[in-house]
Amino acid sequence: MWRKSFLTFLFSLSVQKAALDCDTRINKLLSPSLDSEAKAVMRGQNVSLICSNQNKSLQITYFLFRREKHLRTHDGKGEPMIFNLSISEAHELGPYKCKAQVSNCSLVKYSQEFNFTFVGGDGCPFCLQLLLPGLLLVLIVIILILAFWILPKYKTSRESVQGLEPRQCVPTAQDGTGCSQEIHYATPVFQEVAPRVHEACSDCKTGYIYSELIF
């Protein structure tokens, strides 16, 4: 019976010692820092995130998160952990956060958030894809408005001008059904004809000259 009590005492003592040791290490654990050599990146660029802690004597497990998504895990002691990533899309810019946890301890500490930015206006990758169809749609609408607004006025003015200039219809086909819009002018031909006798002046010898129009 006394052996069982002695073993229980030793077990509780070891547990208390482990808890005390864990608390001591947690107190020595500082919040990790998360940084990168390049904060402004281009699309598709490979980058490195460095997570480190000032306490070099603790065995620390580092966890890298992007928002709430866990990305990588590294264990280390005394040296910073490097996480290699590739930034291709806008949602991959961040925010990133590093979690440091001492081995065999449940308490953890987090770093400040870190964000990347795109260089040279690439921060909006879909702006041009949305802008070009929009401009094309506006151009089509303008063309349709001009077409429906100008063409009727043009036709009306053209019909009014044609109504002011009548043209002679000349058959062009053998059956006379064809109608040409060309204008044909008559050429006068003057000929001398014999004088005609009038009842009112039978003795008069006045001569007359008549002309005939030939079409």
JSON list of C-alpha atoms in Angstrom, two decimals:
[
{"chain": "A", "resi": 1, "resn": "MET", "atom": "CA", "xyz": [0.00, 0.00, 0.00]},
{"chain": "A", "resi": 2, "resn": "TRP", "atom": "CA", "xyz": [2.77, 2.38, 0.95]},
{"chain": "A", "resi": 3, "resn": "ARG", "atom": "CA", "xyz": [4.57, 1.56, -2.33]},
{"chain": "A", "resi": 4, "resn": "LYS", "atom": "CA", "xyz": [1.52, 2.65, -4.31]},
{"chain": "A", "resi": 5, "resn": "SER", "atom": "CA", "xyz": [1.32, 5.90, -2.39]},
{"chain": "A", "resi": 6, "resn": "PHE", "atom": "CA", "xyz": [5.02, 6.49, -2.93]},
{"chain": "A", "resi": 7, "resn": "LEU", "atom": "CA", "xyz": [4.69, 5.97, -6.68]},
{"chain": "A", "resi": 8, "resn": "THR", "atom": "CA", "xyz": [1.74, 8.33, -6.81]},
{"chain": "A", "resi": 9, "resn": "PHE", "atom": "CA", "xyz": [3.76, 10.94, -4.97]},
{"chain": "A", "resi": 10, "resn": "LEU", "atom": "CA", "xyz": [6.66, 10.59, -7.39]},
{"chain": "A", "resi": 11, "resn": "PHE", "atom": "CA", "xyz": [4.34, 10.85, -10.39]},
{"chain": "A", "resi": 12, "resn": "SER", "atom": "CA", "xyz": [2.63, 13.99, -9.11]},
{"chain": "A", "resi": 13, "resn": "LEU", "atom": "CA", "xyz": [6.02, 15.49, -8.29]},
{"chain": "A", "resi": 14, "resn": "SER", "atom": "CA", "xyz": [7.29, 14.85, -11.79]},
{"chain": "A", "resi": 15, "resn": "VAL", "atom": "CA", "xyz": [4.14, 16.33, -13.27]},
{"chain": "A", "resi": 16, "resn": "GLN", "atom": "CA", "xyz": [4.47, 19.46, -11.15]},
{"chain": "A", "resi": 17, "resn": "LYS", "atom": "CA", "xyz": [8.12, 19.75, -12.10]},
{"chain": "A", "resi": 18, "resn": "ALA", "atom": "CA", "xyz": [7.30, 19.40, -15.79]},
{"chain": "A", "resi": 19, "resn": "ALA", "atom": "CA", "xyz": [4.57, 22.00, -15.49]},
{"chain": "A", "resi": 20, "resn": "LEU", "atom": "CA", "xyz": [6.91, 24.34, -13.65]},
{"chain": "A", "resi": 21, "resn": "ASP", "atom": "CA", "xyz": [9.61, 23.77, -16.24]},
{"chain": "A", "resi": 22, "resn": "CYS", "atom": "CA", "xyz": [7.12, 24.42, -19.05]},
{"chain": "A", "resi": 23, "resn": "ASP", "atom": "CA", "xyz": [5.94, 27.64, -17.40]},
{"chain": "A", "resi": 24, "resn": "THR", "atom": "CA", "xyz": [9.54, 28.73, -17.03]},
{"chain": "A", "resi": 25, "resn": "ARG", "atom": "CA", "xyz": [10.25, 28.11, -20.70]},
{"chain": "A", "resi": 26, "resn": "ILE", "atom": "CA", "xyz": [7.04, 29.84, -21.72]},
{"chain": "A", "resi": 27, "resn": "ASN", "atom": "CA", "xyz": [8.06, 32.90, -19.75]},
{"chain": "A", "resi": 28, "resn": "LYS", "atom": "CA", "xyz": [11.33, 32.92, -21.64]},
{"chain": "A", "resi": 29, "resn": "LEU", "atom": "CA", "xyz": [9.53, 32.58, -24.96]},
{"chain": "A", "resi": 30, "resn": "LEU", "atom": "CA", "xyz": [9.04, 35.89, -26.72]},
{"chain": "A", "resi": 31, "resn": "SER", "atom": "CA", "xyz": [6.73, 36.62, -29.61]},
{"chain": "A", "resi": 32, "resn": "PRO", "atom": "CA", "xyz": [8.38, 35.55, -32.86]},
{"chain": "A", "resi": 33, "resn": "SER", "atom": "CA", "xyz": [9.10, 37.99, -35.66]},
{"chain": "A", "resi": 34, "resn": "LEU", "atom": "CA", "xyz": [8.07, 37.41, -39.26]},
{"chain": "A", "resi": 35, "resn": "ASP", "atom": "CA", "xyz": [9.82, 39.26, -42.07]},
{"chain": "A", "resi": 36, "resn": "SER", "atom": "CA", "xyz": [10.99, 38.98, -45.67]},
{"chain": "A", "resi": 37, "resn": "GLU", "atom": "CA", "xyz": [13.75, 40.53, -47.73]},
{"chain": "A", "resi": 38, "resn": "ALA", "atom": "CA", "xyz": [11.25, 41.65, -50.39]},
{"chain": "A", "resi": 39, "resn": "LYS", "atom": "CA", "xyz": [7.91, 43.18, -49.51]},
{"chain": "A", "resi": 40, "resn": "ALA", "atom": "CA", "xyz": [7.06, 44.37, -53.03]},
{"chain": "A", "resi": 41, "resn": "VAL", "atom": "CA", "xyz": [7.02, 41.42, -55.43]},
{"chain": "A", "resi": 42, "resn": "MET", "atom": "CA", "xyz": [6.09, 40.66, -59.02]},
{"chain": "A", "resi": 43, "resn": "ARG", "atom": "CA", "xyz": [3.54, 38.10, -60.07]},
{"chain": "A", "resi": 44, "resn": "GLY", "atom": "CA", "xyz": [5.00, 34.58, -59.97]},
{"chain": "A", "resi": 45, "resn": "GLN", "atom": "CA", "xyz": [8.02, 35.62, -57.90]},
{"chain": "A", "resi": 46, "resn": "ASN", "atom": "CA", "xyz": [9.55, 33.24, -55.33]},
{"chain": "A", "resi": 47, "resn": "VAL", "atom": "CA", "xyz": [9.90, 34.75, -51.86]},
{"chain": "A", "resi": 48, "resn": "SER", "atom": "CA", "xyz": [11.18, 33.69, -48.46]},
{"chain": "A", "resi": 49, "resn": "LEU", "atom": "CA", "xyz": [9.47, 34.38, -45.14]},
{"chain": "A", "resi": 50, "resn": "ILE", "atom": "CA", "xyz": [11.76, 34.28, -42.10]},
{"chain": "A", "resi": 51, "resn": "CYS", "atom": "CA", "xyz": [10.31, 33.42, -38.69]},
{"chain": "A", "resi": 52, "resn": "SER", "atom": "CA", "xyz": [12.67, 33.79, -35.73]},
{"chain": "A", "resi": 53, "resn": "ASN", "atom": "CA", "xyz": [12.74, 34.14, -31.93]},
{"chain": "A", "resi": 54, "resn": "GLN", "atom": "CA", "xyz": [15.19, 35.99, -29.75]},
{"chain": "A", "resi": 55, "resn": "ASN", "atom": "CA", "xyz": [15.51, 33.09, -27.32]},
{"chain": "A", "resi": 56, "resn": "LYS", "atom": "CA", "xyz": [18.16, 30.81, -28.82]},
{"chain": "A", "resi": 57, "resn": "SER", "atom": "CA", "xyz": [18.11, 28.13, -26.12]},
{"chain": "A", "resi": 58, "resn": "LEU", "atom": "CA", "xyz": [14.57, 26.81, -26.57]},
{"chain": "A", "resi": 59, "resn": "GLN", "atom": "CA", "xyz": [13.45, 24.05, -28.87]},
{"chain": "A", "resi": 60, "resn": "ILE", "atom": "CA", "xyz": [10.67, 25.77, -30.79]},
{"chain": "A", "resi": 61, "resn": "THR", "atom": "CA", "xyz": [8.21, 24.57, -33.39]},
{"chain": "A", "resi": 62, "resn": "TYR", "atom": "CA", "xyz": [7.24, 27.23, -35.94]},
{"chain": "A", "resi": 63, "resn": "PHE", "atom": "CA", "xyz": [3.94, 27.22, -37.82]},
{"chain": "A", "resi": 64, "resn": "LEU", "atom": "CA", "xyz": [3.25, 29.46, -40.81]},
{"chain": "A", "resi": 65, "resn": "PHE", "atom": "CA", "xyz": [-0.31, 30.58, -41.55]},
{"chain": "A", "resi": 66, "resn": "ARG", "atom": "CA", "xyz": [-1.93, 32.60, -44.31]},
{"chain": "A", "resi": 67, "resn": "ARG", "atom": "CA", "xyz": [-5.06, 33.99, -42.72]},
{"chain": "A", "resi": 68, "resn": "GLU", "atom": "CA", "xyz": [-6.48, 30.89, -41.02]},
{"chain": "A", "resi": 69, "resn": "LYS", "atom": "CA", "xyz": [-4.87, 28.35, -43.36]},
{"chain": "A", "resi": 70, "resn": "HIS", "atom": "CA", "xyz": [-1.87, 26.40, -42.10]},
{"chain": "A", "resi": 71, "resn": "LEU", "atom": "CA", "xyz": [0.91, 26.25, -44.71]},
{"chain": "A", "resi": 72, "resn": "ARG", "atom": "CA", "xyz": [4.16, 24.85, -43.24]},
{"chain": "A", "resi": 73, "resn": "THR", "atom": "CA", "xyz": [5.71, 23.58, -40.00]},
{"chain": "A", "resi": 74, "resn": "HIS", "atom": "CA", "xyz": [9.40, 23.63, -39.01]},
{"chain": "A", "resi": 75, "resn": "ASP", "atom": "CA", "xyz": [11.25, 22.69, -35.84]},
{"chain": "A", "resi": 76, "resn": "GLY", "atom": "CA", "xyz": [14.39, 24.50, -34.79]},
{"chain": "A", "resi": 77, "resn": "LYS", "atom": "CA", "xyz": [16.57, 25.68, -31.94]},
{"chain": "A", "resi": 78, "resn": "GLY", "atom": "CA", "xyz": [18.53, 28.88, -31.97]},
{"chain": "A", "resi": 79, "resn": "GLU", "atom": "CA", "xyz": [18.20, 29.54, -35.70]},
{"chain": "A", "resi": 80, "resn": "PRO", "atom": "CA", "xyz": [15.44, 31.26, -37.69]},
{"chain": "A", "resi": 81, "resn": "MET", "atom": "CA", "xyz": [13.11, 29.20, -39.85]},
{"chain": "A", "resi": 82, "resn": "ILE", "atom": "CA", "xyz": [12.81, 30.05, -43.55]},
{"chain": "A", "resi": 83, "resn": "PHE", "atom": "CA", "xyz": [9.58, 29.36, -45.45]},
{"chain": "A", "resi": 84, "resn": "ASN", "atom": "CA", "xyz": [9.88, 29.48, -49.26]},
{"chain": "A", "resi": 85, "resn": "LEU", "atom": "CA", "xyz": [6.75, 30.53, -51.15]},
{"chain": "A", "resi": 86, "resn": "SER", "atom": "CA", "xyz": [5.62, 31.65, -54.59]},
{"chain": "A", "resi": 87, "resn": "ILE", "atom": "CA", "xyz": [3.30, 34.64, -55.03]},
{"chain": "A", "resi": 88, "resn": "SER", "atom": "CA", "xyz": [1.11, 34.37, -58.12]},
{"chain": "A", "resi": 89, "resn": "GLU", "atom": "CA", "xyz": [-2.38, 35.50, -57.14]},
{"chain": "A", "resi": 90, "resn": "ALA", "atom": "CA", "xyz": [-3.74, 38.43, -55.17]},
{"chain": "A", "resi": 91, "resn": "HIS", "atom": "CA", "xyz": [-4.98, 36.25, -52.30]},
{"chain": "A", "resi": 92, "resn": "GLU", "atom": "CA", "xyz": [-1.41, 34.98, -51.81]},
{"chain": "A", "resi": 93, "resn": "LEU", "atom": "CA", "xyz": [-0.24, 38.44, -50.75]},
{"chain": "A", "resi": 94, "resn": "GLY", "atom": "CA", "xyz": [-1.26, 37.74, -47.17]},
{"chain": "A", "resi": 95, "resn": "PRO", "atom": "CA", "xyz": [-1.68, 38.36, -44.37]},
{"chain": "A", "resi": 96, "resn": "TYR", "atom": "CA", "xyz": [0.86, 35.84, -43.06]},
{"chain": "A", "resi": 97, "resn": "LYS", "atom": "CA", "xyz": [1.44, 34.98, -39.42]},
{"chain": "A", "resi": 98, "resn": "CYS", "atom": "CA", "xyz": [4.00, 32.82, -37.60]},
{"chain": "A", "resi": 99, "resn": "LYS", "atom": "CA", "xyz": [3.17, 30.78, -34.49]},
{"chain": "A", "resi": 100, "resn": "ALA", "atom": "CA", "xyz": [5.92, 29.68, -32.08]},
{"chain": "A", "resi": 101, "resn": "GLN", "atom": "CA", "xyz": [5.34, 26.80, -29.68]},
{"chain": "A", "resi": 102, "resn": "VAL", "atom": "CA", "xyz": [7.81, 25.39, -27.18]},
{"chain": "A", "resi": 103, "resn": "SER", "atom": "CA", "xyz": [8.17, 21.61, -27.44]},
{"chain": "A", "resi": 104, "resn": "ASN", "atom": "CA", "xyz": [5.99, 19.65, -24.97]},
{"chain": "A", "resi": 105, "resn": "CYS", "atom": "CA", "xyz": [4.14, 22.84, -23.96]},
{"chain": "A", "resi": 106, "resn": "SER", "atom": "CA", "xyz": [0.66, 23.87, -25.00]},
{"chain": "A", "resi": 107, "resn": "LEU", "atom": "CA", "xyz": [1.12, 27.63, -24.76]},
{"chain": "A", "resi": 108, "resn": "VAL", "atom": "CA", "xyz": [2.01, 29.45, -27.97]},
{"chain": "A", "resi": 109, "resn": "LYS", "atom": "CA", "xyz": [2.82, 32.95, -29.14]},
{"chain": "A", "resi": 110, "resn": "TYR", "atom": "CA", "xyz": [2.12, 34.64, -32.47]},
{"chain": "A", "resi": 111, "resn": "SER", "atom": "CA", "xyz": [3.99, 37.14, -34.58]},
{"chain": "A", "resi": 112, "resn": "GLN", "atom": "CA", "xyz": [2.64, 40.29, -36.17]},
{"chain": "A", "resi": 113, "resn": "GLU", "atom": "CA", "xyz": [0.92, 39.94, -39.53]},
{"chain": "A", "resi": 114, "resn": "PHE", "atom": "CA", "xyz": [2.98, 40.37, -42.69]},
{"chain": "A", "resi": 115, "resn": "ASN", "atom": "CA", "xyz": [1.69, 41.32, -46.16]},
{"chain": "A", "resi": 116, "resn": "PHE", "atom": "CA", "xyz": [3.25, 41.46, -49.61]},
{"chain": "A", "resi": 117, "resn": "THR", "atom": "CA", "xyz": [2.33, 43.95, -52.34]},
{"chain": "A", "resi": 118, "resn": "PHE", "atom": "CA", "xyz": [2.49, 43.68, -56.12]},
{"chain": "A", "resi": 119, "resn": "VAL", "atom": "CA", "xyz": [4.87, 45.96, -58.05]},
{"chain": "A", "resi": 120, "resn": "GLY", "atom": "CA", "xyz": [3.88, 48.27, -60.90]},
{"chain": "A", "resi": 121, "resn": "GLY", "atom": "CA", "xyz": [0.10, 48.19, -60.71]},
{"chain": "A", "resi": 122, "resn": "ASP", "atom": "CA", "xyz": [-0.24, 44.42, -60.67]},
{"chain": "A", "resi": 123, "resn": "GLY", "atom": "CA", "xyz": [-2.20, 44.63, -57.44]},
{"chain": "A", "resi": 124, "resn": "CYS", "atom": "CA", "xyz": [-5.37, 44.54, -59.49]},
{"chain": "A", "resi": 125, "resn": "PRO", "atom": "CA", "xyz": [-4.89, 41.61, -61.87]},
{"chain": "A", "resi": 126, "resn": "PHE", "atom": "CA", "xyz": [-8.46, 41.54, -63.17]},
{"chain": "A", "resi": 127, "resn": "CYS", "atom": "CA", "xyz": [-8.92, 45.30, -63.66]},
{"chain": "A", "resi": 128, "resn": "LEU", "atom": "CA", "xyz": [-7.92, 45.25, -67.33]},
{"chain": "A", "resi": 129, "resn": "GLN", "atom": "CA", "xyz": [-9.92, 42.10, -67.99]},
{"chain": "A", "resi": 130, "resn": "LEU", "atom": "CA", "xyz": [-12.99, 43.85, -66.65]},
{"chain": "A", "resi": 131, "resn": "LEU", "atom": "CA", "xyz": [-12.24, 47.25, -68.17]},
{"chain": "A", "resi": 132, "resn": "LEU", "atom": "CA", "xyz": [-11.75, 46.15, -71.79]},
{"chain": "A", "resi": 133, "resn": "PRO", "atom": "CA", "xyz": [-15.12, 44.34, -72.15]},
{"chain": "A", "resi": 134, "resn": "GLY", "atom": "CA", "xyz": [-16.80, 47.31, -70.49]},
{"chain": "A", "resi": 135, "resn": "LEU", "atom": "CA", "xyz": [-15.27, 49.76, -72.96]},
{"chain": "A", "resi": 136, "resn": "LEU", "atom": "CA", "xyz": [-16.20, 47.49, -75.86]},
{"chain": "A", "resi": 137, "resn": "LEU", "atom": "CA", "xyz": [-19.81, 47.32, -74.65]},
{"chain": "A", "resi": 138, "resn": "VAL", "atom": "CA", "xyz": [-20.00, 51.11, -74.33]},
{"chain": "A", "resi": 139, "resn": "LEU", "atom": "CA", "xyz": [-18.59, 51.50, -77.86]},
{"chain": "A", "resi": 140, "resn": "ILE", "atom": "CA", "xyz": [-21.20, 49.10, -79.29]},
{"chain": "A", "resi": 141, "resn": "VAL", "atom": "CA", "xyz": [-24.01, 50.98, -77.54]},
{"chain": "A", "resi": 142, "resn": "ILE", "atom": "CA", "xyz": [-22.77, 54.31, -78.94]},
{"chain": "A", "resi": 143, "resn": "ILE", "atom": "CA", "xyz": [-22.59, 52.86, -82.47]},
{"chain": "A", "resi": 144, "resn": "LEU", "atom": "CA", "xyz": [-26.14, 51.50, -82.23]},
{"chain": "A", "resi": 145, "resn": "ILE", "atom": "CA", "xyz": [-27.47, 54.83, -80.93]},
{"chain": "A", "resi": 146, "resn": "LEU", "atom": "CA", "xyz": [-25.81, 56.73, -83.76]},
{"chain": "A", "resi": 147, "resn": "ALA", "atom": "CA", "xyz": [-27.06, 54.22, -86.33]},
{"chain": "A", "resi": 148, "resn": "PHE", "atom": "CA", "xyz": [-30.71, 54.40, -85.21]},
{"chain": "A", "resi": 149, "resn": "TRP", "atom": "CA", "xyz": [-30.59, 58.18, -84.82]},
{"chain": "A", "resi": 150, "resn": "ILE", "atom": "CA", "xyz": [-28.66, 59.30, -87.91]},
{"chain": "A", "resi": 151, "resn": "LEU", "atom": "CA", "xyz": [-29.80, 56.82, -90.58]},
{"chain": "A", "resi": 152, "resn": "PRO", "atom": "CA", "xyz": [-33.53, 57.74, -90.44]},
{"chain": "A", "resi": 153, "resn": "LYS", "atom": "CA", "xyz": [-32.65, 61.43, -90.71]},
{"chain": "A", "resi": 154, "resn": "TYR", "atom": "CA", "xyz": [-30.32, 60.74, -93.61]},
{"chain": "A", "resi": 155, "resn": "LYS", "atom": "CA", "xyz": [-32.98, 58.75, -95.47]},
{"chain": "A", "resi": 156, "resn": "THR", "atom": "CA", "xyz": [-35.60, 61.46, -94.87]},
{"chain": "A", "resi": 157, "resn": "SER", "atom": "CA", "xyz": [-33.35, 64.23, -96.15]},
{"chain": "A", "resi": 158, "resn": "ARG", "atom": "CA", "xyz": [-32.37, 62.17, -99.18]},
{"chain": "A", "resi": 159, "resn": "GLU", "atom": "CA", "xyz": [-35.99, 61.46, -100.09]},
{"chain": "A", "resi": 160, "resn": "SER", "atom": "CA", "xyz": [-36.86, 65.15, -99.75]},
{"chain": "A", "resi": 161, "resn": "VAL", "atom": "CA", "xyz": [-34.01, 66.12, -102.08]},
{"chain": "A", "resi": 162, "resn": "GLN", "atom": "CA", "xyz": [-35.06, 63.51, -104.64]},
{"chain": "A", "resi": 163, "resn": "GLY", "atom": "CA", "xyz": [-38.62, 64.86, -104.50]},
{"chain": "A", "resi": 164, "resn": "LEU", "atom": "CA", "xyz": [-37.43, 68.34, -105.45]},
{"chain": "A", "resi": 165, "resn": "GLU", "atom": "CA", "xyz": [-35.61, 67.08, -108.59]},
{"chain": "A", "resi": 166, "resn": "PRO", "atom": "CA", "xyz": [-38.07, 65.19, -110.87]},
{"chain": "A", "resi": 167, "resn": "ARG", "atom": "CA", "xyz": [-36.48, 63.06, -113.50]},
{"chain": "A", "resi": 168, "resn": "GLN", "atom": "CA", "xyz": [-37.80, 61.72, -116.76]},
{"chain": "A", "resi": 169, "resn": "CYS", "atom": "CA", "xyz": [-38.34, 58.00, -116.82]},
{"chain": "A", "resi": 170, "resn": "VAL", "atom": "CA", "xyz": [-37.01, 56.48, -120.02]},
{"chain": "A", "resi": 171, "resn": "PRO", "atom": "CA", "xyz": [-37.65, 52.81, -120.81]},
{"chain": "A", "resi": 172, "resn": "THR", "atom": "CA", "xyz": [-34.42, 50.88, -121.06]},
{"chain": "A", "resi": 173, "resn": "ALA", "atom": "CA", "xyz": [-35.62, 47.36, -121.68]},
{"chain": "A", "resi": 174, "resn": "GLN", "atom": "CA", "xyz": [-37.31, 46.02, -124.75]},
{"chain": "A", "resi": 175, "resn": "ASP", "atom": "CA", "xyz": [-40.59, 45.46, -122.94]},
{"chain": "A", "resi": 176, "resn": "GLY", "atom": "CA", "xyz": [-40.50, 48.99, -121.55]},
{"chain": "A", "resi": 177, "resn": "THR", "atom": "CA", "xyz": [-40.60, 47.85, -117.94]},
{"chain": "A", "resi": 178, "resn": "GLY", "atom": "CA", "xyz": [-37.14, 49.16, -117.04]},
{"chain": "A", "resi": 179, "resn": "CYS", "atom": "CA", "xyz": [-36.87, 52.74, -115.93]},
{"chain": "A", "resi": 180, "resn": "SER", "atom": "CA", "xyz": [-33.70, 54.76, -116.13]},
{"chain": "A", "resi": 181, "resn": "GLN", "atom": "CA", "xyz": [-33.06, 57.72, -113.89]},
{"chain": "A", "resi": 182, "resn": "GLU", "atom": "CA", "xyz": [-30.91, 59.50, -116.51]},
{"chain": "A", "resi": 183, "resn": "ILE", "atom": "CA", "xyz": [-31.99, 62.93, -117.79]},
{"chain": "A", "resi": 184, "resn": "HIS", "atom": "CA", "xyz": [-32.34, 63.25, -121.62]},
{"chain": "A", "resi": 185, "resn": "TYR", "atom": "CA", "xyz": [-32.48, 66.67, -123.22]},
{"chain": "A", "resi": 186, "resn": "ALA", "atom": "CA", "xyz": [-34.27, 67.51, -126.51]},
{"chain": "A", "resi": 187, "resn": "THR", "atom": "CA", "xyz": [-32.21, 68.98, -129.34]},
{"chain": "A", "resi": 188, "resn": "PRO", "atom": "CA", "xyz": [-34.10, 71.51, -131.51]},
{"chain": "A", "resi": 189, "resn": "VAL", "atom": "CA", "xyz": [-33.68, 71.19, -135.31]},
{"chain": "A", "resi": 190, "resn": "PHE", "atom": "CA", "xyz": [-34.83, 74.09, -137.45]},
{"chain": "A", "resi": 191, "resn": "GLN", "atom": "CA", "xyz": [-36.14, 73.39, -141.00]},
{"chain": "A", "resi": 192, "resn": "GLU", "atom": "CA", "xyz": [-37.73, 75.64, -143.58]},
{"chain": "A", "resi": 193, "resn": "VAL", "atom": "CA", "xyz": [-41.15, 74.55, -144.76]},
{"chain": "A", "resi": 194, "resn": "ALA", "atom": "CA", "xyz": [-43.53, 75.85, -147.38]},
{"chain": "A", "resi": 195, "resn": "PRO", "atom": "CA", "xyz": [-45.90, 78.58, -146.34]},
{"chain": "A", "resi": 196, "resn": "ARG", "atom": "CA", "xyz": [-49.45, 77.59, -145.52]},
{"chain": "A", "resi": 197, "resn": "VAL", "atom": "CA", "xyz": [-52.50, 79.26, -146.85]},
{"chain": "A", "resi": 198, "resn": "HIS", "atom": "CA", "xyz": [-54.86, 80.81, -144.29]},
{"chain": "A", "resi": 199, "resn": "GLU", "atom": "CA", "xyz": [-58.47, 81.54, -144.92]},
{"chain": "A", "resi": 200, "resn": "ALA", "atom": "CA", "xyz": [-58.33, 85.00, -143.35]},
{"chain": "A", "resi": 201, "resn": "CYS", "atom": "CA", "xyz": [-55.59, 86.20, -145.65]},
{"chain": "A", "resi": 202, "resn": "SER", "atom": "CA", "xyz": [-55.71, 84.33, -148.92]},
{"chain": "A", "resi": 203, "resn": "ASP", "atom": "CA", "xyz": [-53.78, 87.00, -150.83]},
{"chain": "A", "resi": 204, "resn": "CYS", "atom": "CA", "xyz": [-51.04, 87.39, -148.32]},
{"chain": "A", "resi": 205, "resn": "LYS", "atom": "CA", "xyz": [-47.71, 86.00, -149.31]},
{"chain": "A", "resi": 206, "resn": "THR", "atom": "CA", "xyz": [-46.13, 86.08, -145.93]},
{"chain": "A", "resi": 207, "resn": "GLY", "atom": "CA", "xyz": [-43.66, 83.28, -145.39]},
{"chain": "A", "resi": 208, "resn": "TYR", "atom": "CA", "xyz": [-43.30, 81.34, -142.18]},
{"chain": "A", "resi": 209, "resn": "ILE", "atom": "CA", "xyz": [-40.47, 79.26, -140.83]},
{"chain": "A", "resi": 210, "resn": "TYR", "atom": "CA", "xyz": [-41.37, 76.38, -138.54]},
{"chain": "A", "resi": 211, "resn": "SER", "atom": "CA", "xyz": [-39.15, 74.28, -136.36]},
{"chain": "A", "resi": 212, "resn": "GLU", "atom": "CA", "xyz": [-39.55, 70.73, -135.26]},
{"chain": "A", "resi": 213, "resn": "LEU", "atom": "CA", "xyz": [-38.25, 69.25, -132.02]},
{"chain": "A", "resi": 214, "resn": "ILE", "atom": "CA", "xyz": [-36.59, 65.90, -132.39]},
{"chain": "A", "resi": 215, "resn": "PHE", "atom": "CA", "xyz": [-36.25, 63.78, -129.24]}
]
